[in-house]
Amino acid sequence: MAYSDKVLDHYNNPRNVGSLDKSSPSVGTGMVGAPECGDVMKLQIRVNDESGIIEEAKFKTFGCGSAIASSSLATEWLKGKTVDQALEIKNTDIVNELSLPPVKIHCSVLAEDAIKAAIGDYRAKQSKQVPAAHAVV
Amino acid sequence: MSLPCWNCGGCAASRFCDACKALQPPAHDFYEFLGMPRQLALDAKELEKRFYALSRQLHPDLFSRKPVREQEYALESSAVLNDAYRTLKDPIARALYVLKREGFDIAEQGTKDVPPELLEEVFDLNMAIEELSEGDESARAQLESARHRFEVMRNEIDDALQGKFAEWDVAHDRGKLDEIRGQLNRRKYITNLIARTDIAHVSD
């Protein structure tokens, strides 16, 4: 099965590959995957704590072209969105944008899971952060 | 259950006919063939003892003056003996064998048993292999330590398996076999990861 042009574009020229400081309270990390088939996806966001806007998104994916393209696209979409808006991103949006065939839909699911995991991690850090700050004061 | 002897029609309850002493076709179940109790925590010394005793008893040379049919049974028996010994002396192969005989599909459902906490490990392993392939020699140490962690995990699984083997032997409970199947799948996954650290090592 041939990859769509958009998948190939993201695969050959992935956006936002890299990583952010995992220990920073403003960074959320999502690590998801299906280790049995070797697909592992790490997606990170850096959120502006005041505006709640995602300023930076990075990913690193080991997997097939569709998995790489799905996460690459996800990071593009994440930037500039608020955390709440980011949660609106659905795997079907990724499927449509990349014209993923049915056998590759799980790659888009992985990307959606990665977004949710990254946001979940960010929020968990933030909720820990607040009482700690009060304690210092 | 005993079949009539192929040679004399007498009772052939065991390996050799009680009446005419002719060698009978081999049992195809390894435990039955070796005359060993159906145990996963098998006595390795006893297994070896039986293997050598049967090797002497069933050597095809001893049957060279016997009817052709009996010579064939001797060859067949030697083949089953070797398979049985090779399979049962290795605890993992032995467990896989018992699972298969009990109707478990080993290949199926392997994915569900992969521990999710391994995700990070698998990611780091992929990173290190990629870095090494790009000429970053510092990744080699990471691979070494990854390999060490995977080996520790494999040893833990082996310990757990030993316990479960002994537990199954008591009551032959199918639920226990299912747990064993899960552990074997995890073990296979870890073994593959160890092999990947090897590939990265050798390819340079």
PDB file of C-alpha atoms in Angstrom, chain B residues 4-7 21 47-48 52 78 84 86 88 95 99 109 112 124 137 139 157 172 186 192 197:
ATOM      1  CA  PRO B   4      -2.184 -55.813  20.524  1.00  0.00           C
ATOM      2  CA  CYS B   5       1.396 -56.445  19.511  1.00  0.00           C
ATOM      3  CA  TRP B   6       1.987 -55.896  15.784  1.00  0.00           C
ATOM      4  CA  ASN B   7       4.150 -59.017  15.704  1.00  0.00           C
ATOM      5  CA  LYS B  21       9.609 -58.987  23.171  1.00  0.00           C
ATOM      6  CA  LEU B  47      15.644 -37.324  32.628  1.00  0.00           C
ATOM      7  CA  GLU B  48      19.272 -37.699  31.670  1.00  0.00           C
ATOM      8  CA  TYR B  52      21.048 -42.677  28.226  1.00  0.00           C
ATOM      9  CA  SER B  78      15.439 -43.094  18.436  1.00  0.00           C
ATOM     10  CA  ALA B  84      11.929 -35.726  23.718  1.00  0.00           C
ATOM     11  CA  ARG B  86      16.106 -32.056  23.643  1.00  0.00           C
ATOM     12  CA  LEU B  88      12.261 -31.651  27.994  1.00  0.00           C
ATOM     13  CA  ALA B  95       6.863 -25.510  29.164  1.00  0.00           C
ATOM     14  CA  LEU B  99       1.248 -25.739  26.737  1.00  0.00           C
ATOM     15  CA  GLN B 109      -2.267 -12.991  22.430  1.00  0.00           C
ATOM     16  CA  LYS B 112      -1.195  -8.361  25.790  1.00  0.00           C
ATOM     17  CA  ASP B 124      15.829   4.413  25.141  1.00  0.00           C
ATOM     18  CA  GLU B 137      30.185   5.821  20.505  1.00  0.00           C
ATOM     19  CA  ALA B 139      25.652   5.106  23.059  1.00  0.00           C
ATOM     20  CA  ILE B 157      10.915 -14.123  34.913  1.00  0.00           C
ATOM     21  CA  HIS B 172      -2.387 -29.495  36.831  1.00  0.00           C
ATOM     22  CA  ARG B 186       7.077 -11.594  28.392  1.00  0.00           C
ATOM     23  CA  ASN B 192      14.186 -10.168  21.589  1.00  0.00           C
ATOM     24  CA  THR B 197      21.353  -5.005  21.926  1.00  0.00           C
TER      25      THR B 197
END
